Short mmCIF file of C-alpha atoms and ligand atoms in Angstrom, two decimals:
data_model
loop_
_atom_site.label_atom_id
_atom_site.label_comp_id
_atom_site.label_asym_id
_atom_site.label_seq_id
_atom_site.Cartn_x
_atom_site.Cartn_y
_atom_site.Cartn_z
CA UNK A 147 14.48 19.71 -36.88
CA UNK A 148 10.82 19.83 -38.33
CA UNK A 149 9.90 18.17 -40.94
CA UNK A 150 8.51 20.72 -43.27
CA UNK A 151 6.99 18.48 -46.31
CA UNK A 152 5.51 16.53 -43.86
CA UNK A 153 3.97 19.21 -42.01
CA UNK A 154 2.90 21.11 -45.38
CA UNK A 155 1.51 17.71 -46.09
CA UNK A 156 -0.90 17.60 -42.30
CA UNK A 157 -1.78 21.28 -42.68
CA UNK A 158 -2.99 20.88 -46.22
CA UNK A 159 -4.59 17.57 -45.45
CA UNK A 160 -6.37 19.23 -42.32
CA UNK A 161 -7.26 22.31 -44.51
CA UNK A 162 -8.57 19.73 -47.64
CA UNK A 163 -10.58 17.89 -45.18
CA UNK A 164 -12.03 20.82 -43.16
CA UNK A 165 -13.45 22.99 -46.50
CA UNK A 166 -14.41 19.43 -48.67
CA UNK A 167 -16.49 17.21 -46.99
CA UNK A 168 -18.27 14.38 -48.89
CA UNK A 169 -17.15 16.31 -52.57
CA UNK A 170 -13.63 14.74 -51.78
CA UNK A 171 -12.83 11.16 -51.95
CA UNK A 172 -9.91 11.01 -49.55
CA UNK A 173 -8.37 7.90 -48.91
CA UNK A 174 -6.10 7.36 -46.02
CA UNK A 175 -4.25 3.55 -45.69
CA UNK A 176 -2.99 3.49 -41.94
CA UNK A 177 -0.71 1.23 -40.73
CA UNK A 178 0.85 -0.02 -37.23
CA UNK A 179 2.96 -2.12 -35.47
CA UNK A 180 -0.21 -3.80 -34.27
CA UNK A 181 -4.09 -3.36 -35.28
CA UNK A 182 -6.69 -4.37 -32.41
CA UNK A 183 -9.81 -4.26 -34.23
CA UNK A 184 -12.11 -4.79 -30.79
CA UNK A 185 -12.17 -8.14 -30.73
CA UNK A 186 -9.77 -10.75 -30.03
CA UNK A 187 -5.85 -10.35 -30.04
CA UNK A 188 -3.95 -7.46 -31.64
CA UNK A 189 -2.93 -8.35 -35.36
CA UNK A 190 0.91 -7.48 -36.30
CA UNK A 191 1.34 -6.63 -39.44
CA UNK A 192 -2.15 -5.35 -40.18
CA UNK A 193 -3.57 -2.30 -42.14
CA UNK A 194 -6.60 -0.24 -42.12
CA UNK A 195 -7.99 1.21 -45.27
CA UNK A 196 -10.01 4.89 -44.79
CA UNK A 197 -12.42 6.24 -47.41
CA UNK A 198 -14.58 8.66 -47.00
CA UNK A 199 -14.88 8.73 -43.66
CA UNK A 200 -15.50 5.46 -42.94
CA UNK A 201 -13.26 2.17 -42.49
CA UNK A 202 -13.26 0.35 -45.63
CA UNK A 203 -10.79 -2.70 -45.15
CA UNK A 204 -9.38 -4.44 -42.65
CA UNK A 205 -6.57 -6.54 -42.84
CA UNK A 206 -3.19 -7.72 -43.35
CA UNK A 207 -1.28 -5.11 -45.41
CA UNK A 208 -1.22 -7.16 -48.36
CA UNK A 209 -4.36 -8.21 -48.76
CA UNK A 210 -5.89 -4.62 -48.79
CA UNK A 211 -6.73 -3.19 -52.42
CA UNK A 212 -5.18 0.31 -52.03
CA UNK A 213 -6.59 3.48 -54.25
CA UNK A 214 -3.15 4.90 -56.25
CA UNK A 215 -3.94 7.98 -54.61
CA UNK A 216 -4.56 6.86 -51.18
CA UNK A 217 -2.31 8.92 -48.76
CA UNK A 218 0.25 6.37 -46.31
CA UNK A 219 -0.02 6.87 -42.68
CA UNK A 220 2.82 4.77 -41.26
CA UNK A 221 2.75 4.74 -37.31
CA UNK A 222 5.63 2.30 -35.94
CA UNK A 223 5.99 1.29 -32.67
CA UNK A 224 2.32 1.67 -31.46
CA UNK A 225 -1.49 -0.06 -31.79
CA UNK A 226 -4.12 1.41 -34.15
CA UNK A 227 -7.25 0.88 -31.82
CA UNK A 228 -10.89 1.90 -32.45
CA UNK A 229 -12.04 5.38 -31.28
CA UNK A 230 -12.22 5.32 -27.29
CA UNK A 231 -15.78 6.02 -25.86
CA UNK A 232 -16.47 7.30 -22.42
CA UNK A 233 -20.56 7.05 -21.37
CA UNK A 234 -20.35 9.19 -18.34
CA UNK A 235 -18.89 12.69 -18.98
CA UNK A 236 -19.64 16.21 -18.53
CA UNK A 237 -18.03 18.72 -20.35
CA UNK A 238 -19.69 21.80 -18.91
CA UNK A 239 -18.34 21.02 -15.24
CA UNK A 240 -14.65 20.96 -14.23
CA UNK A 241 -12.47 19.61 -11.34
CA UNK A 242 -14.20 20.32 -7.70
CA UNK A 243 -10.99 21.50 -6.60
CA UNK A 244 -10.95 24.32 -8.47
CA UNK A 245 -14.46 25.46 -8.01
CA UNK A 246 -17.41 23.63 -5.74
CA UNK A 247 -20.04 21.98 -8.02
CA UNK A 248 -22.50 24.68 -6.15
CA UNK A 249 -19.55 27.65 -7.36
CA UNK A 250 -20.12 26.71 -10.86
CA UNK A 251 -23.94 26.16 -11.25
CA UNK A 252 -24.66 29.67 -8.99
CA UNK A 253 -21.33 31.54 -10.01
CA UNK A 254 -20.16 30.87 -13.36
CA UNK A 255 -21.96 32.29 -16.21
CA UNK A 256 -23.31 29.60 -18.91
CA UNK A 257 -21.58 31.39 -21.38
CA UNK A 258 -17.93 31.19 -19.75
CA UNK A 259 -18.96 27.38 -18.96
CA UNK A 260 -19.66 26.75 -22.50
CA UNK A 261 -16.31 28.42 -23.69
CA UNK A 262 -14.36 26.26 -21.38
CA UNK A 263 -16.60 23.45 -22.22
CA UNK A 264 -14.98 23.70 -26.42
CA UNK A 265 -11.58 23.29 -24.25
CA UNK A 266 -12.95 20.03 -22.22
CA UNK A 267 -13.96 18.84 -25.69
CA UNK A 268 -10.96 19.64 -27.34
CA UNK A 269 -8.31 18.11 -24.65
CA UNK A 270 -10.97 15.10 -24.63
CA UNK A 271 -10.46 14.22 -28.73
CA UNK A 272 -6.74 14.57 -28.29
CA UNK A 273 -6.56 12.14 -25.42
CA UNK A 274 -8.06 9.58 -27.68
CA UNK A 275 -11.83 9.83 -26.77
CA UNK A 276 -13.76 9.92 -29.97
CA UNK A 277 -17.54 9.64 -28.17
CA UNK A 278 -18.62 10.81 -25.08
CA UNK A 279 -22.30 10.44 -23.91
CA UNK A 280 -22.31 13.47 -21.67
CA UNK A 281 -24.86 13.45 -19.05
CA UNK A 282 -26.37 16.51 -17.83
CA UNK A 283 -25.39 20.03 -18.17
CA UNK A 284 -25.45 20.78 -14.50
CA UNK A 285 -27.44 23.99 -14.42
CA UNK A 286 -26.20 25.24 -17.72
CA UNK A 287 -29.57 24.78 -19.49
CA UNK A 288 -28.99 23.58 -23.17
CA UNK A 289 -25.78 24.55 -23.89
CA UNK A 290 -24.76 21.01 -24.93
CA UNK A 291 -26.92 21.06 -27.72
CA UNK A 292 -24.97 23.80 -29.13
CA UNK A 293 -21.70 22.31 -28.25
CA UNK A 294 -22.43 19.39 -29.80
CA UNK A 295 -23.76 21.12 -32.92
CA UNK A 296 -20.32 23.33 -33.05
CA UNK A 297 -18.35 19.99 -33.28
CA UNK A 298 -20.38 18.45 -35.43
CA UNK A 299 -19.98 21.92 -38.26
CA UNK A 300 -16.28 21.65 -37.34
CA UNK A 301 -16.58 25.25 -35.60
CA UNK A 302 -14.39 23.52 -32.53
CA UNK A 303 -12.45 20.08 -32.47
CA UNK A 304 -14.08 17.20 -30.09
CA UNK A 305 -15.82 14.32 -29.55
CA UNK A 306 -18.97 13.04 -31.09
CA UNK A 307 -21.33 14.00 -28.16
CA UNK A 308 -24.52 12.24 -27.19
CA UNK A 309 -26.13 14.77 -24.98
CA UNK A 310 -28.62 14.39 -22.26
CA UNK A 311 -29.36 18.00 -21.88
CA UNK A 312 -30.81 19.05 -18.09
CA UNK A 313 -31.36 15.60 -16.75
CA UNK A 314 -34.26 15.11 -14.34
CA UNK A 315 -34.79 15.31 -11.07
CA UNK A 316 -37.61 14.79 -8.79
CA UNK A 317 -38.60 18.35 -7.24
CA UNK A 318 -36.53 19.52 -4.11
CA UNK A 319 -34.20 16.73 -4.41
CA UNK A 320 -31.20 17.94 -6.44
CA UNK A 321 -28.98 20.51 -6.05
CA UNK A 322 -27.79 23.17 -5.13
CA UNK A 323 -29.16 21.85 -1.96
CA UNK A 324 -32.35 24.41 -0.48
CA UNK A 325 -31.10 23.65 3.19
CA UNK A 326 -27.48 25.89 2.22
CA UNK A 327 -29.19 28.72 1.10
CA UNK A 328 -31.67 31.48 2.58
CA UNK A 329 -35.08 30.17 1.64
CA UNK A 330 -35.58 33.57 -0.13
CA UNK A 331 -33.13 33.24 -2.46
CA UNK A 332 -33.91 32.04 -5.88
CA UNK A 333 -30.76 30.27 -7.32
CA UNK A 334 -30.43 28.03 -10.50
CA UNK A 335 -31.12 24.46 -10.33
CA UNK A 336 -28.43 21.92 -11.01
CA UNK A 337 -30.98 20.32 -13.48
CA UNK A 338 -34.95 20.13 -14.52
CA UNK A 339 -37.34 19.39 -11.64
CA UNK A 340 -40.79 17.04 -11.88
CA UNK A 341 -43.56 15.95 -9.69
CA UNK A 342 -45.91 13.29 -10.63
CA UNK A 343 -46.56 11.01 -13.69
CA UNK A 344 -47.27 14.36 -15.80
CA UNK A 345 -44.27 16.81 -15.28
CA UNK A 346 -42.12 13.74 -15.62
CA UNK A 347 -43.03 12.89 -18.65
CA UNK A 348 -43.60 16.52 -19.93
CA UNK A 349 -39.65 17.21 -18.67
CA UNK A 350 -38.63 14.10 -20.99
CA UNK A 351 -40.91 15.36 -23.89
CA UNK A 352 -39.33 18.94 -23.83
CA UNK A 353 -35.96 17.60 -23.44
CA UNK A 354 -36.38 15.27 -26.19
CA UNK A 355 -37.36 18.19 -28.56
CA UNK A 356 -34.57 20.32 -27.47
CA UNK A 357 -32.26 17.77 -28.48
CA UNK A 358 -31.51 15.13 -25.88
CA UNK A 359 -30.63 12.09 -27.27
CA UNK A 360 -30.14 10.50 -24.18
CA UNK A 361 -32.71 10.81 -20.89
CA UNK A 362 -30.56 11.30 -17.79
CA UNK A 363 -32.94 10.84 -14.29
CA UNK A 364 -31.30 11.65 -10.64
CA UNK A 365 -33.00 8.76 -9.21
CA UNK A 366 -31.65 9.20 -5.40
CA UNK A 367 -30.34 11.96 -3.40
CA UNK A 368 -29.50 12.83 -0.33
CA UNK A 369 -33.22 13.23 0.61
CA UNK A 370 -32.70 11.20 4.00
CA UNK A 371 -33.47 13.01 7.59
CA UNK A 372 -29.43 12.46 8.22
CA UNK A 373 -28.32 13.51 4.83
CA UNK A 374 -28.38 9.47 3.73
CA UNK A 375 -28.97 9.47 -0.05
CA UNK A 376 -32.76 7.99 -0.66
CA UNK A 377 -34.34 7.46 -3.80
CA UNK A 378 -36.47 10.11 -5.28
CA UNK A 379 -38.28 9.17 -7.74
CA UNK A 380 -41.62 6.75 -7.37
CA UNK A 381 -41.69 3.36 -9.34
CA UNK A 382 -44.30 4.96 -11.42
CA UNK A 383 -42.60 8.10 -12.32
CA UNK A 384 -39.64 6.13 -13.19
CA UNK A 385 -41.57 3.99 -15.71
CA UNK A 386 -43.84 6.74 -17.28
CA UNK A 387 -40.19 8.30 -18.17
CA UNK A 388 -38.37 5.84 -19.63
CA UNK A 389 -41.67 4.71 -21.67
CA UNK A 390 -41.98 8.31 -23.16
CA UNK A 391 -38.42 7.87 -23.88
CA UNK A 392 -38.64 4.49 -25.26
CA UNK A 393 -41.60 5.24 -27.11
CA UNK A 394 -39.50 7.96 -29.51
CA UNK A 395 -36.18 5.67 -29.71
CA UNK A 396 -34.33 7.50 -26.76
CA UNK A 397 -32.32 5.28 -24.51
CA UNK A 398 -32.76 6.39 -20.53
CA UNK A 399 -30.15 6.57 -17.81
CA UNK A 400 -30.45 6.54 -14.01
CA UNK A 401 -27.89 7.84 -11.41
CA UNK A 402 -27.87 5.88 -8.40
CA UNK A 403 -26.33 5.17 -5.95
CA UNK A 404 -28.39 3.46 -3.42
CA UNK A 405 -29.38 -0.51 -3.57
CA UNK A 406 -33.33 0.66 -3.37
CA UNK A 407 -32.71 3.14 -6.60
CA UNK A 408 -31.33 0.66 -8.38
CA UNK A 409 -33.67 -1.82 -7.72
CA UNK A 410 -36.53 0.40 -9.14
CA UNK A 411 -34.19 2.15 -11.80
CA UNK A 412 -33.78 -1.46 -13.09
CA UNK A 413 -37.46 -2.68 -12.32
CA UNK A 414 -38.92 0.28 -14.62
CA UNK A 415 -36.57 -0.17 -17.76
CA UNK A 416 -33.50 1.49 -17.40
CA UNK A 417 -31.10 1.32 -19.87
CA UNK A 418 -28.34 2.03 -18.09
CA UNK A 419 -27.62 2.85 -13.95
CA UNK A 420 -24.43 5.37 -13.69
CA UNK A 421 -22.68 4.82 -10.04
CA UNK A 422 -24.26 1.68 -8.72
CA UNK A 423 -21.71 1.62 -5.59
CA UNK A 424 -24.31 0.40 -2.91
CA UNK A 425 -25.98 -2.76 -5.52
CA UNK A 426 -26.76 -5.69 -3.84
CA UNK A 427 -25.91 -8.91 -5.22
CA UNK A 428 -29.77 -9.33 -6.15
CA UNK A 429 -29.95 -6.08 -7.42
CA UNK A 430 -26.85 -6.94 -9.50
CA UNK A 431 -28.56 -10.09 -10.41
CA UNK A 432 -31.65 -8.33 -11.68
CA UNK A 433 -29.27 -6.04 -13.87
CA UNK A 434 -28.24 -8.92 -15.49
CA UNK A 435 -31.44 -10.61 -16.08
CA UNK A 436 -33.25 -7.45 -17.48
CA UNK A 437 -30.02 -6.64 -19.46
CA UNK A 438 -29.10 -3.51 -17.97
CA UNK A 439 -25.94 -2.06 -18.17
CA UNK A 440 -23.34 -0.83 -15.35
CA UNK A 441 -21.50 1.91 -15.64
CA UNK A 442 -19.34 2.53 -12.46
CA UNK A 443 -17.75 5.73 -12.43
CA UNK A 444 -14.89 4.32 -10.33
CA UNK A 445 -12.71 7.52 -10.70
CA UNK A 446 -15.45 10.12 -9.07
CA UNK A 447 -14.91 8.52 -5.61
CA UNK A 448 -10.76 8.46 -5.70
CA UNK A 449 -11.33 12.11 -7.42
CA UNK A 450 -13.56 13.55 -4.38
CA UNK A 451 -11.41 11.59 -1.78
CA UNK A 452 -8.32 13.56 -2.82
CA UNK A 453 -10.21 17.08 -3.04
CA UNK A 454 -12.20 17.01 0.16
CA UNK A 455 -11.01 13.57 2.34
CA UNK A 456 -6.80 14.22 2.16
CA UNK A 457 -6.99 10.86 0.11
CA UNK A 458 -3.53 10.40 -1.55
CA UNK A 459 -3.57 8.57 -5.05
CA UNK A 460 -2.21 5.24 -4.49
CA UNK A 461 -2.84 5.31 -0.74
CA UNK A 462 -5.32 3.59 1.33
CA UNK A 463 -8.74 4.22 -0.45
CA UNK A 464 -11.38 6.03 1.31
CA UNK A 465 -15.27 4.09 2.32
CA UNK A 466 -16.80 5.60 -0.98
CA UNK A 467 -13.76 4.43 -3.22
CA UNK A 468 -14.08 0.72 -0.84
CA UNK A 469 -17.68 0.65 -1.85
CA UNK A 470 -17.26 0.93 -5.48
CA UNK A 471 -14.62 -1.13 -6.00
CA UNK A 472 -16.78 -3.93 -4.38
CA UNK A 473 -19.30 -3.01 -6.76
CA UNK A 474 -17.29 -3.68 -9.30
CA UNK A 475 -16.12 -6.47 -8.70
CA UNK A 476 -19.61 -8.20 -7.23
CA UNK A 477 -21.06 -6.84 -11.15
CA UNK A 478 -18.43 -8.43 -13.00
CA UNK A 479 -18.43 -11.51 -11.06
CA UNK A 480 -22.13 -11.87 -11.50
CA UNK A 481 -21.76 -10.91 -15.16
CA UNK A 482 -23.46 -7.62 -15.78
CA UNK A 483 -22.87 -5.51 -18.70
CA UNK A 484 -19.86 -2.63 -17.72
CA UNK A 485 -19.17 -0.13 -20.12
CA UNK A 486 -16.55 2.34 -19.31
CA UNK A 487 -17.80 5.58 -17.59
CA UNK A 488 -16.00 8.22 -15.55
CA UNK A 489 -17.58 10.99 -15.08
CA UNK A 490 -15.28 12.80 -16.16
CA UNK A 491 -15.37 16.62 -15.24
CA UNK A 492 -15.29 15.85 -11.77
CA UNK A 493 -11.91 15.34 -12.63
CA UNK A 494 -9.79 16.85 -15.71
CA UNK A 495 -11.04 16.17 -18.94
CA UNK A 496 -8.45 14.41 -21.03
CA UNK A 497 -7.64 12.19 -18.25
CA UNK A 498 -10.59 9.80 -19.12
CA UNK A 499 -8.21 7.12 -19.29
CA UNK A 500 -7.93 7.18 -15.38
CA UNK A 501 -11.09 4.92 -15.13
CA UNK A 502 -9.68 2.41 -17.57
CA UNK A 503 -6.17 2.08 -15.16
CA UNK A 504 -9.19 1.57 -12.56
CA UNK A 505 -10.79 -1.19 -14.03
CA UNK A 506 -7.74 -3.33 -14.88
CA UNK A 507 -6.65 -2.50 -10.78
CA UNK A 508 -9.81 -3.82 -9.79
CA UNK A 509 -9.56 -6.92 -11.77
CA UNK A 510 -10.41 -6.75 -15.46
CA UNK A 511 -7.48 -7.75 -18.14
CA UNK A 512 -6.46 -4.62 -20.28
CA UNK A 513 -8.50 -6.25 -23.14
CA UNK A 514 -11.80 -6.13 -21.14
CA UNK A 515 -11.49 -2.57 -20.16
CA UNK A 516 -10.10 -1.66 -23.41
CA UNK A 517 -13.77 -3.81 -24.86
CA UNK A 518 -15.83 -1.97 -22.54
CA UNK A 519 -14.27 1.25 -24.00
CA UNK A 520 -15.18 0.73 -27.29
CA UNK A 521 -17.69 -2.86 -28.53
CA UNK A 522 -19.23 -3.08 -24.86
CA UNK A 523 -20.28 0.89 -25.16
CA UNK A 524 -20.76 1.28 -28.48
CA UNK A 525 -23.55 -1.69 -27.68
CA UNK A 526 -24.79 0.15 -24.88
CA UNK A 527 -24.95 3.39 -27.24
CA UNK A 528 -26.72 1.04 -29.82
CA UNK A 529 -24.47 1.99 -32.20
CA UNK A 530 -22.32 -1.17 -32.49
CA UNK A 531 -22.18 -1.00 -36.47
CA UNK A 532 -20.61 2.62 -36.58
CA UNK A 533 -18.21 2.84 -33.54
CA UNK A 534 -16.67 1.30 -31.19
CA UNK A 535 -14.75 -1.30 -33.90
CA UNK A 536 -12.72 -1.59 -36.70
CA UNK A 537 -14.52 -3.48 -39.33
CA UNK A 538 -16.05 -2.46 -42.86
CA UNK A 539 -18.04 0.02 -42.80
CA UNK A 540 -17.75 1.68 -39.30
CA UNK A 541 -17.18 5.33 -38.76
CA UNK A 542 -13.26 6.36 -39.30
CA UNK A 543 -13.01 6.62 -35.44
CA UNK A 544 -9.12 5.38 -34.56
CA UNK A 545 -6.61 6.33 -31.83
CA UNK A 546 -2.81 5.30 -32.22
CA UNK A 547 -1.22 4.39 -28.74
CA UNK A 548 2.73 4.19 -28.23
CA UNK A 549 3.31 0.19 -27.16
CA UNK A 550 0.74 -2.34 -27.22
CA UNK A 551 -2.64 -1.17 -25.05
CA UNK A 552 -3.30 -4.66 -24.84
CA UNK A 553 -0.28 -5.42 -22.97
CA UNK A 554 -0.40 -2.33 -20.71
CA UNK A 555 -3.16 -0.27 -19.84
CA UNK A 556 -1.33 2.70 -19.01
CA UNK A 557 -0.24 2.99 -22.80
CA UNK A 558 -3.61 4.86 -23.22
CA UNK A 559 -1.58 8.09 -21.65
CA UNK A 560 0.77 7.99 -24.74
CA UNK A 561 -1.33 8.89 -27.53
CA UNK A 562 0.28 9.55 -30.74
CA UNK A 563 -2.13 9.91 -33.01
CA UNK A 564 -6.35 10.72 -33.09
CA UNK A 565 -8.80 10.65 -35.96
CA UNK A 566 -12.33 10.87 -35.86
CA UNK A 567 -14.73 10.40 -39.12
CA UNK A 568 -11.46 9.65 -41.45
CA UNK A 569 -10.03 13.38 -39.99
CA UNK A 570 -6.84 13.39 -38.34
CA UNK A 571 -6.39 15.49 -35.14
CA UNK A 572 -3.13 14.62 -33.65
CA UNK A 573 -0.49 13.49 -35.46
ZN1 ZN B 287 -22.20 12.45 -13.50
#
């Protein structure tokens, strides 16, 4: 049987906390079984104080100086854990499967994309994902700028986004690809095209103004006489972009997949490379010494192997998901910075979790992956003080987990309960 107080109580919380914003002083104390704050062991018997919005203690239960009117979350049995954070998403594509990547940028209207995307983002909060930096829009223009704006008014539930907007690619080198199509046709372009020192910087400049906060560059493709994926972009291109995005605060990130794309990805300033499967162990190397971050996407490859390769999950894995776990595990050994990525959308959002289970397969402890989920990426977002922990004065981003996350990776499927900015949204 329902409880009814208790869900008069949520709805007229929910209802409170969607009409008042800053006017009302809500106060939320939340306790677990366990609290991992982001660092070091989970603590039993640990509390977290909420007001405003924002985490205000930290603690054992005793020790925190509760408001009288502060409303009791009790969760037993499960982990209070900062807000989960997944740096490779896109919410305007979905599962290959069901439509081919070239389907959805020539076929589906922007509009429909953009409804379905408010589903992505809603199935993304509820699985625990509080931020996503969401990398490209994939031939649907700018509609993540008003995605992102319609979560942020509360219009639709979902992450915090960090959007990228069109991403860049170097002319005739993205897709969908000329050689499938009639010359003659004119079809829409998987993303913003530049030649030269000039258009590359103009693309980041518009982008910027149009609301990227993030620069997203294609920096290989599959260019090569054969099909083999090349890089695209010149060493000079590469480092006029990322200084005009440097130069206004905006962080840059480079998809590649080659070991020569890397290497100039890294050698012009990169913030972060997305993919990384075919780094050397020099090119790795570099990473580290320039300090730039790895995000490895390890779920894409087992993803495509099962749509288009007859790859079974759990079976033998294909050469693209062989090549990225060795990645993987090369970057870690040599110490780069990994912070969790999926690219999610290629497979179903909500499922971000996947590339977590992925990272503590290929070797990580469930802490590590569960740090490069949350401190590691909230670094790499350079936003360490407001997410990705719980400590004083971060952002009210938390996720209760049934069991101990710690323990088990897999106890990120059993989400019990979501908040995001001292809301709740599951419960
Ligand atoms: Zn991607």
């Amino acid at each position: 049987m329902p409880n009814w107080s208790r869900t008069l109580a949520l709805s007229l919380t929910l209802i409170a906390s969607s009409c008042a914003h800053a006017a009302d002083p809500r106060s939320l104390l939340l306790s677990a079984d366990r609290v991992w704050t982001g660092e070091g062991k989970p603590h039993a018997g640990w509390a977290v104080l909420v007001v405003d919005g924002r985490v205000k203690e930290v603690g054992p239960v005793d020790s925190i100086t509760t408001p009288a009117d502060a409303e009791r979350v009790d969760l037993p049995g499960k982990t209070l854990i900062p807000g989960l954070i997944d740096l490779h998403s896109h919410v305007l594509l979905h599962p290959y499967n069901e439509t081919t990547w070239d389907d959805q940028v020539i076929k589906e209207q922007v509009e429909y994309r953009t409804l379905l995307a408010g589903k992505h983002a809603a199935d993304t909060l509820q699985a625990g994902f509080t931020t996503l930096r969401d990398l490209g829009t994939e031939g649907a223009n700018y509609a993540d700028v008003g995605i992102k704006r319609a979560i942020e008014q509360g219009v639709v539930p979902g992450p915090r986004l960090l959007i990228a907007t069109k991403a860049i690619v170097a002319s005739y080198s993205y897709g969908p690809a000329e050689r499938s199509y009639r010359p003659d046709m004119e079809i829409p372009y998987g993303a913003q095209e530049a030649t030269g020192v000039d258009e590359a910087v103009k693309a980041v400049r518009e982008q910027s103004a149009r609301g990227a906060d993030w620069i997203k560059i294609y920096g290989d493709y599959r260019t090569g006489v054969d099909g083999s994926s090349r890089p695209t972009f010149t060493l000079e291109e590469l480092k006029a972009m990322v200084e005009a995005s440097h130069i206004t605060g905006r962080k840059v990130a480079v998809h590649a997949s080659t070991d020569a794309a890397i290497r100039l990805a890294t050698l012009a300033g990169a913030d972060t490379i997305e993919h990384g499967y075919g780094a050397s162990e020099a090119t790795f190397r570099l990473m580290k010494e320039r300090g730039t971050a790895y995000v490895p996407t390890l779920t894409a490859p087992e993803a495509i192997g099962e749509y288009f390769q007859k790859h079974v999950r759990g079976g033998t894995p294909t050469p693209a998901m062989q090549e990225a776990a060795r990645a993987f595990t090369l970057a870690r050994r040599i110490g780069v910075v990994i912070g969790n990525g999926s690219d999610v959308g290629v497979f179903t959002h909500g499922t971000n979790a996947r590339e977590l289970e992925w990272m503590v397969r290929l070797g990580m402890t469930p802490t590590e992956a569960l740090r490069s989920a949350t401190v590691v990426a909230a670094g790499i977002l350079g936003k360490g003080k407001e997410l990705g922990q719980l400590v004083p004065g971060a952002l009210a981003d938390m996720v209760a987990v049934e069991g101990d996350p710690t323990a088990d990776i897999a106890a990120l499927r059993k989400v019990a309960f979501v908040m995001k900015g001292g809301k709740v949204y599951r419960r």
